């Protein structure tokens, strides 16, 4: 960056956003681990998402701090740290996709049959497998071949991001349409069930916002990585034009912002997280919040419900 003003603005933005993203996601990880009310099976992949965002944000903060202070990592450590950064981002996208698949399975399979495919043990198993396989692949490829590592970092990774976001969006569209049809079949007198359907829609809108923000923040970065990879393949050198550098700077800032948006959306919109956030403020002596969702109505267990659509709402509310 030849322009000193642009350099300071860029690094100031990156350091502030990445530090904030690291702290917020770290707080989310600790809250889920330490708070019994948040240790639920439907929060396992949210935990994975927060951990991945925390990892990538911390790496971005360290890299930009060292680069700004002109401190060298030495012994090629920068490329290994770059692998850690991309690993965190890929796992973040995969976790977002896993959340969508989990809710789609709950609604369309678990709720309509006697089997419970989505269980805490299976979710934890998937979480562990993803966190073992993805870093292993990226670091092993980096250890054996730098050329193959560049292919993974600059071509495979953005392709994974784009495809995952597209599939995730389709999953939420299918889920939302299903819930909309269920809501239409609920009678006007079923006030509790109508509220349940409304709450389910709110959860889905929450994760739709995560998808929208992630897509908006990531689309430029994916394009930058793909263009950089193609240019490197054909011309055997990095693209050094001013417009590309500015675009790459914008892409990096947007990705760092995405690490903040994900936990903020989750904490402000999901009932369980918002309740714990409110309780935390109250313990600190802050203004007490008036909870509009504090008295969630549970449908009377003695009421006979024969309609399959109503049954689906009852079964899926706690999971979704």
Tab-separated table of C-alpha atoms in Angstrom:
chain	number	residue	atom	x	y	z
A	1	UNK	CA	0.000	0.000	0.000
A	2	UNK	CA	1.777	3.095	-1.273
A	3	UNK	CA	-0.737	5.595	0.101
A	4	UNK	CA	-0.022	6.079	3.844
A	5	UNK	CA	-3.560	7.307	4.596
A	6	UNK	CA	-5.141	4.284	2.925
A	7	UNK	CA	-2.695	2.050	4.766
A	8	UNK	CA	-3.613	3.450	8.189
A	9	UNK	CA	-7.353	3.359	7.459
A	10	UNK	CA	-7.134	-0.231	6.268
A	11	UNK	CA	-5.112	-1.546	9.213
A	12	UNK	CA	-7.110	0.444	11.767
A	13	UNK	CA	-10.328	-1.050	10.387
A	14	UNK	CA	-8.925	-4.558	10.262
A	15	UNK	CA	-7.507	-4.444	13.792
A	16	UNK	CA	-10.716	-3.043	15.289
A	17	UNK	CA	-13.044	-5.434	13.464
A	18	UNK	CA	-10.924	-8.557	13.941
A	19	UNK	CA	-10.324	-7.828	17.624
A	20	UNK	CA	-14.050	-7.259	18.146
A	21	UNK	CA	-14.898	-10.424	16.231
A	22	UNK	CA	-12.441	-12.455	18.273
A	23	UNK	CA	-13.803	-11.210	21.602
A	24	UNK	CA	-17.497	-11.558	20.695
A	25	UNK	CA	-17.104	-15.058	19.296
A	26	UNK	CA	-14.913	-16.090	22.218
A	27	UNK	CA	-17.645	-14.840	24.566
A	28	UNK	CA	-20.197	-16.890	22.608
A	29	UNK	CA	-18.059	-20.030	22.868
A	30	UNK	CA	-17.573	-19.553	26.625
A	31	UNK	CA	-21.267	-18.780	27.160
A	32	UNK	CA	-22.352	-22.016	25.453
A	33	UNK	CA	-19.777	-24.069	27.361
A	34	UNK	CA	-20.440	-22.554	30.786
A	35	UNK	CA	-24.168	-21.838	30.647
A	36	UNK	CA	-26.419	-24.856	31.064
A	37	UNK	CA	-29.352	-23.055	29.446
A	38	UNK	CA	-27.352	-22.729	26.210
A	39	UNK	CA	-25.910	-26.256	26.169
A	40	UNK	CA	-28.549	-27.705	23.878
A	41	UNK	CA	-28.207	-29.995	20.889
A	42	UNK	CA	-29.542	-27.294	18.532
A	43	UNK	CA	-26.655	-25.047	19.638
A	44	UNK	CA	-23.838	-27.487	18.804
A	45	UNK	CA	-23.316	-26.159	15.294
A	46	UNK	CA	-23.774	-22.589	16.527
A	47	UNK	CA	-20.876	-23.355	18.880
A	48	UNK	CA	-18.868	-24.635	15.894
A	49	UNK	CA	-19.708	-21.482	13.937
A	50	UNK	CA	-18.601	-19.228	16.798
A	51	UNK	CA	-15.391	-21.214	17.364
A	52	UNK	CA	-14.514	-21.083	13.660
A	53	UNK	CA	-15.221	-17.340	13.438
A	54	UNK	CA	-13.141	-16.796	16.583
A	55	UNK	CA	-10.233	-18.746	15.071
A	56	UNK	CA	-10.255	-16.896	11.745
A	57	UNK	CA	-10.747	-13.483	13.399
A	58	UNK	CA	-7.842	-14.084	15.816
A	59	UNK	CA	-5.599	-15.128	12.940
A	60	UNK	CA	-6.557	-12.051	10.932
A	61	UNK	CA	-5.846	-9.808	13.933
A	62	UNK	CA	-2.395	-11.317	14.512
A	63	UNK	CA	-1.463	-11.240	10.816
A	64	UNK	CA	-2.530	-7.637	10.317
A	65	UNK	CA	-0.853	-6.523	13.537
A	66	UNK	CA	2.447	-8.115	12.508
A	67	UNK	CA	2.117	-6.756	8.979
A	68	UNK	CA	1.338	-3.246	10.217
A	69	UNK	CA	4.307	-3.308	12.610
A	70	UNK	CA	6.435	-4.834	9.809
A	71	UNK	CA	7.326	-7.846	11.939
A	72	UNK	CA	8.163	-11.011	10.035
A	73	UNK	CA	6.866	-14.383	11.198
A	74	UNK	CA	9.964	-16.119	9.890
A	75	UNK	CA	10.558	-19.667	8.608
A	76	UNK	CA	7.512	-19.530	6.333
A	77	UNK	CA	5.124	-19.358	9.261
A	78	UNK	CA	2.943	-16.838	7.421
A	79	UNK	CA	1.754	-19.486	4.940
A	80	UNK	CA	0.869	-21.868	7.774
A	81	UNK	CA	-1.062	-19.117	9.533
A	82	UNK	CA	-2.860	-18.424	6.264
A	83	UNK	CA	-3.904	-22.090	6.220
A	84	UNK	CA	-5.282	-21.688	9.736
A	85	UNK	CA	-7.214	-18.613	8.646
A	86	UNK	CA	-8.779	-20.329	5.614
A	87	UNK	CA	-9.506	-23.428	7.694
A	88	UNK	CA	-11.489	-21.357	10.176
A	89	UNK	CA	-13.437	-19.640	7.415
A	90	UNK	CA	-14.255	-22.908	5.618
A	91	UNK	CA	-15.419	-24.533	8.865
A	92	UNK	CA	-17.537	-21.442	9.546
A	93	UNK	CA	-19.313	-21.869	6.203
A	94	UNK	CA	-19.682	-25.629	6.738
A	95	UNK	CA	-21.156	-24.996	10.194
A	96	UNK	CA	-23.691	-22.614	8.678
A	97	UNK	CA	-24.598	-25.303	6.150
A	98	UNK	CA	-24.853	-27.897	8.933
A	99	UNK	CA	-27.325	-25.690	10.833
A	100	UNK	CA	-29.521	-25.515	7.731
A	101	UNK	CA	-29.369	-29.285	7.130
A	102	UNK	CA	-30.101	-29.966	10.792
A	103	UNK	CA	-33.275	-27.907	10.753
A	104	UNK	CA	-34.378	-29.286	7.404
A	105	UNK	CA	-34.020	-32.866	8.684
A	106	UNK	CA	-35.854	-32.052	11.906
A	107	UNK	CA	-38.770	-30.544	10.048
A	108	UNK	CA	-39.149	-32.917	7.117
A	109	UNK	CA	-37.990	-36.266	8.541
A	110	UNK	CA	-37.805	-36.327	12.333
A	111	UNK	CA	-41.101	-34.518	12.789
A	112	UNK	CA	-43.000	-36.797	10.417
A	113	UNK	CA	-41.589	-40.149	11.492
A	114	UNK	CA	-40.821	-42.095	14.620
A	115	UNK	CA	-37.041	-41.880	14.176
A	116	UNK	CA	-34.923	-39.108	15.623
A	117	UNK	CA	-32.077	-38.671	13.171
A	118	UNK	CA	-30.762	-35.466	14.721
A	119	UNK	CA	-29.353	-36.291	18.156
A	120	UNK	CA	-26.801	-34.599	20.363
A	121	UNK	CA	-24.287	-37.437	19.959
A	122	UNK	CA	-24.507	-37.405	16.177
A	123	UNK	CA	-24.196	-33.630	16.057
A	124	UNK	CA	-21.131	-33.740	18.308
A	125	UNK	CA	-19.646	-36.524	16.160
A	126	UNK	CA	-20.090	-34.425	13.005
A	127	UNK	CA	-18.618	-31.419	14.816
A	128	UNK	CA	-15.508	-33.391	15.830
A	129	UNK	CA	-15.059	-34.985	12.387
A	130	UNK	CA	-15.258	-31.627	10.601
A	131	UNK	CA	-12.773	-30.042	13.003
A	132	UNK	CA	-10.341	-32.917	12.432
A	133	UNK	CA	-10.666	-33.468	8.680
A	134	UNK	CA	-10.706	-29.883	7.388
A	135	UNK	CA	-7.547	-28.686	9.228
A	136	UNK	CA	-5.807	-31.994	8.462
A	137	UNK	CA	-6.462	-31.660	4.721
A	138	UNK	CA	-5.298	-28.052	4.499
A	139	UNK	CA	-2.186	-28.517	6.641
A	140	UNK	CA	-1.168	-31.822	5.051
A	141	UNK	CA	-1.528	-30.366	1.554
A	142	UNK	CA	0.503	-27.341	2.646
A	143	UNK	CA	3.208	-29.614	4.027
A	144	UNK	CA	3.558	-31.709	0.860
A	145	UNK	CA	3.050	-29.172	-1.925
A	146	UNK	CA	2.913	-25.410	-1.922
A	147	UNK	CA	1.344	-25.379	-5.408
A	148	UNK	CA	-1.449	-27.699	-4.284
A	149	UNK	CA	-1.869	-25.592	-1.170
A	150	UNK	CA	-2.365	-22.469	-3.288
A	151	UNK	CA	-4.993	-24.334	-5.309
A	152	UNK	CA	-6.832	-25.224	-2.119
A	153	UNK	CA	-6.533	-21.722	-0.666
A	154	UNK	CA	-7.340	-19.642	-3.725
A	155	UNK	CA	-9.589	-21.914	-5.802
A	156	UNK	CA	-11.101	-24.792	-3.824
A	157	UNK	CA	-11.947	-22.707	-0.746
A	158	UNK	CA	-13.972	-19.990	-2.535
A	159	UNK	CA	-15.761	-22.686	-4.540
A	160	UNK	CA	-16.690	-24.448	-1.275
A	161	UNK	CA	-17.959	-21.159	0.128
A	162	UNK	CA	-20.111	-20.324	-2.911
A	163	UNK	CA	-21.605	-23.817	-3.216
A	164	UNK	CA	-22.254	-24.088	0.535
A	165	UNK	CA	-24.008	-20.725	0.685
A	166	UNK	CA	-26.153	-21.648	-2.319
A	167	UNK	CA	-27.203	-24.997	-0.801
A	168	UNK	CA	-27.836	-23.360	2.577
A	169	UNK	CA	-30.097	-20.764	0.980
A	170	UNK	CA	-32.085	-23.506	-0.756
A	171	UNK	CA	-32.493	-25.384	2.547
A	172	UNK	CA	-33.922	-22.344	4.302
A	173	UNK	CA	-36.271	-21.613	1.410
A	174	UNK	CA	-37.631	-25.166	1.640
A	175	UNK	CA	-37.980	-24.929	5.422
A	176	UNK	CA	-39.703	-21.557	5.291
A	177	UNK	CA	-42.197	-22.732	2.674
A	178	UNK	CA	-43.005	-25.792	4.770
A	179	UNK	CA	-43.576	-23.711	7.898
A	180	UNK	CA	-45.724	-21.266	5.928
A	181	UNK	CA	-47.969	-24.105	4.749
A	182	UNK	CA	-48.195	-25.480	8.280
A	183	UNK	CA	-49.171	-22.067	9.642
A	184	UNK	CA	-51.995	-21.778	7.114
A	185	UNK	CA	-53.454	-25.093	8.308
A	186	UNK	CA	-53.552	-24.030	11.948
A	187	UNK	CA	-56.997	-22.936	13.091
A	188	UNK	CA	-57.640	-19.417	14.238
A	189	UNK	CA	-58.451	-20.700	17.740
A	190	UNK	CA	-55.074	-22.412	18.111
A	191	UNK	CA	-53.383	-19.320	19.523
A	192	UNK	CA	-50.534	-21.232	21.175
A	193	UNK	CA	-49.766	-23.132	17.981
A	194	UNK	CA	-49.858	-19.937	15.954
A	195	UNK	CA	-47.302	-18.417	18.308
A	196	UNK	CA	-45.149	-21.520	17.917
A	197	UNK	CA	-45.243	-21.220	14.135
A	198	UNK	CA	-44.406	-17.522	14.426
A	199	UNK	CA	-41.425	-18.286	16.682
A	200	UNK	CA	-40.160	-20.918	14.242
A	201	UNK	CA	-40.327	-18.371	11.429
A	202	UNK	CA	-38.369	-15.933	13.604
A	203	UNK	CA	-35.597	-18.485	14.112
A	204	UNK	CA	-35.483	-19.181	10.392
A	205	UNK	CA	-35.332	-15.462	9.604
A	206	UNK	CA	-32.428	-15.215	12.063
A	207	UNK	CA	-30.359	-17.747	10.176
A	208	UNK	CA	-31.508	-16.272	6.876
A	209	UNK	CA	-29.930	-13.015	8.057
A	210	UNK	CA	-26.727	-14.937	8.832
A	211	UNK	CA	-26.760	-16.336	5.292
A	212	UNK	CA	-27.472	-12.932	3.755
A	213	UNK	CA	-24.738	-11.177	5.734
A	214	UNK	CA	-22.245	-13.965	5.059
A	215	UNK	CA	-22.998	-13.899	1.333
A	216	UNK	CA	-22.734	-10.114	1.171
A	217	UNK	CA	-19.418	-10.132	3.040
A	218	UNK	CA	-17.950	-13.100	1.187
A	219	UNK	CA	-18.891	-12.650	-2.464
A	220	UNK	CA	-16.173	-10.055	-3.133
A	221	UNK	CA	-13.538	-12.131	-1.316
A	222	UNK	CA	-14.417	-15.236	-3.368
A	223	UNK	CA	-14.091	-13.238	-6.589
A	224	UNK	CA	-10.760	-11.774	-5.453
A	225	UNK	CA	-9.338	-15.203	-4.620
A	226	UNK	CA	-10.485	-16.729	-7.906
A	227	UNK	CA	-9.120	-13.836	-9.981
A	228	UNK	CA	-5.828	-13.948	-8.079
A	229	UNK	CA	-5.547	-17.706	-8.634
A	230	UNK	CA	-6.300	-17.498	-12.374
A	231	UNK	CA	-3.833	-14.637	-12.819
A	232	UNK	CA	-1.179	-16.556	-10.905
A	233	UNK	CA	-1.696	-19.644	-13.085
A	234	UNK	CA	-1.509	-17.794	-16.391
A	235	UNK	CA	1.081	-15.131	-15.615
A	236	UNK	CA	3.027	-16.828	-12.793
A	237	UNK	CA	2.943	-13.665	-10.695
A	238	UNK	CA	0.594	-11.824	-8.372
A	239	UNK	CA	-1.795	-9.183	-9.635
A	240	UNK	CA	-0.400	-5.822	-8.490
A	241	UNK	CA	-2.790	-3.285	-10.021
A	242	UNK	CA	-4.252	-0.581	-7.778
A	243	UNK	CA	-7.905	-1.469	-8.410
A	244	UNK	CA	-7.276	-5.082	-7.435
A	245	UNK	CA	-5.449	-4.095	-4.243
A	246	UNK	CA	-8.280	-1.774	-3.214
A	247	UNK	CA	-10.843	-4.485	-3.975
A	248	UNK	CA	-8.827	-6.996	-1.942
A	249	UNK	CA	-8.679	-4.537	0.971
A	250	UNK	CA	-12.469	-4.094	0.856
A	251	UNK	CA	-12.920	-7.856	0.720
A	252	UNK	CA	-10.722	-8.374	3.786
A	253	UNK	CA	-12.614	-5.711	5.753
A	254	UNK	CA	-15.976	-7.254	4.831
A	255	UNK	CA	-14.832	-10.719	5.909
A	256	UNK	CA	-13.664	-9.312	9.242
A	257	UNK	CA	-17.053	-7.602	9.672
A	258	UNK	CA	-18.803	-10.915	8.987
A	259	UNK	CA	-17.124	-12.372	12.059
A	260	UNK	CA	-18.909	-9.711	14.120
A	261	UNK	CA	-22.306	-9.922	12.423
A	262	UNK	CA	-22.829	-13.665	12.974
A	263	UNK	CA	-22.702	-13.640	16.806
A	264	UNK	CA	-24.508	-10.285	17.037
A	265	UNK	CA	-27.444	-11.617	15.003
A	266	UNK	CA	-27.556	-14.800	17.085
A	267	UNK	CA	-27.416	-12.989	20.445
A	268	UNK	CA	-30.044	-10.414	19.519
A	269	UNK	CA	-32.590	-12.659	17.779
A	270	UNK	CA	-32.479	-16.175	19.264
A	271	UNK	CA	-34.666	-16.402	22.370
A	272	UNK	CA	-32.266	-18.508	24.476
A	273	UNK	CA	-29.294	-16.249	23.808
A	274	UNK	CA	-31.276	-13.042	24.210
A	275	UNK	CA	-32.642	-14.238	27.548
A	276	UNK	CA	-29.127	-14.939	28.829
A	277	UNK	CA	-27.916	-11.583	27.518
A	278	UNK	CA	-30.779	-9.835	29.310
A	279	UNK	CA	-30.038	-11.731	32.513
A	280	UNK	CA	-26.398	-10.728	32.265
A	281	UNK	CA	-27.282	-7.042	31.972
A	282	UNK	CA	-29.634	-7.340	34.927
A	283	UNK	CA	-26.919	-8.953	37.043
A	284	UNK	CA	-24.668	-6.024	36.159
A	285	UNK	CA	-27.326	-3.644	37.474
A	286	UNK	CA	-28.309	-2.297	34.093
A	287	UNK	CA	-31.838	-1.339	33.130
A	288	UNK	CA	-34.169	-4.301	33.295
A	289	UNK	CA	-35.523	-5.334	29.977
A	290	UNK	CA	-39.185	-6.057	29.486
A	291	UNK	CA	-39.352	-9.483	27.991
A	292	UNK	CA	-41.991	-10.008	25.385
A	293	UNK	CA	-41.144	-13.677	25.076
A	294	UNK	CA	-40.618	-14.516	28.753
A	295	UNK	CA	-43.900	-16.356	29.041
A	296	UNK	CA	-43.770	-18.685	26.092
A	297	UNK	CA	-46.995	-20.586	25.940
A	298	UNK	CA	-46.731	-24.351	25.949
A	299	UNK	CA	-49.659	-26.154	24.420
A	300	UNK	CA	-51.797	-28.225	26.791
A	301	UNK	CA	-50.563	-31.807	26.716
A	302	UNK	CA	-54.075	-33.087	27.246
A	303	UNK	CA	-55.380	-31.485	24.055
A	304	UNK	CA	-55.919	-34.039	21.331
A	305	UNK	CA	-54.208	-32.928	18.131
A	306	UNK	CA	-54.934	-35.014	15.101
A	307	UNK	CA	-53.885	-32.734	12.316
A	308	UNK	CA	-50.421	-33.696	11.032
A	309	UNK	CA	-49.464	-30.088	10.365
A	310	UNK	CA	-50.231	-29.083	13.962
A	311	UNK	CA	-48.279	-32.104	15.176
A	312	UNK	CA	-45.303	-30.994	13.111
A	313	UNK	CA	-45.267	-27.582	14.800
A	314	UNK	CA	-45.390	-29.181	18.261
A	315	UNK	CA	-42.512	-31.567	17.532
A	316	UNK	CA	-40.209	-29.155	15.805
A	317	UNK	CA	-40.563	-26.054	17.970
A	318	UNK	CA	-38.019	-27.044	20.619
A	319	UNK	CA	-35.517	-28.349	18.055
A	320	UNK	CA	-35.756	-25.584	15.465
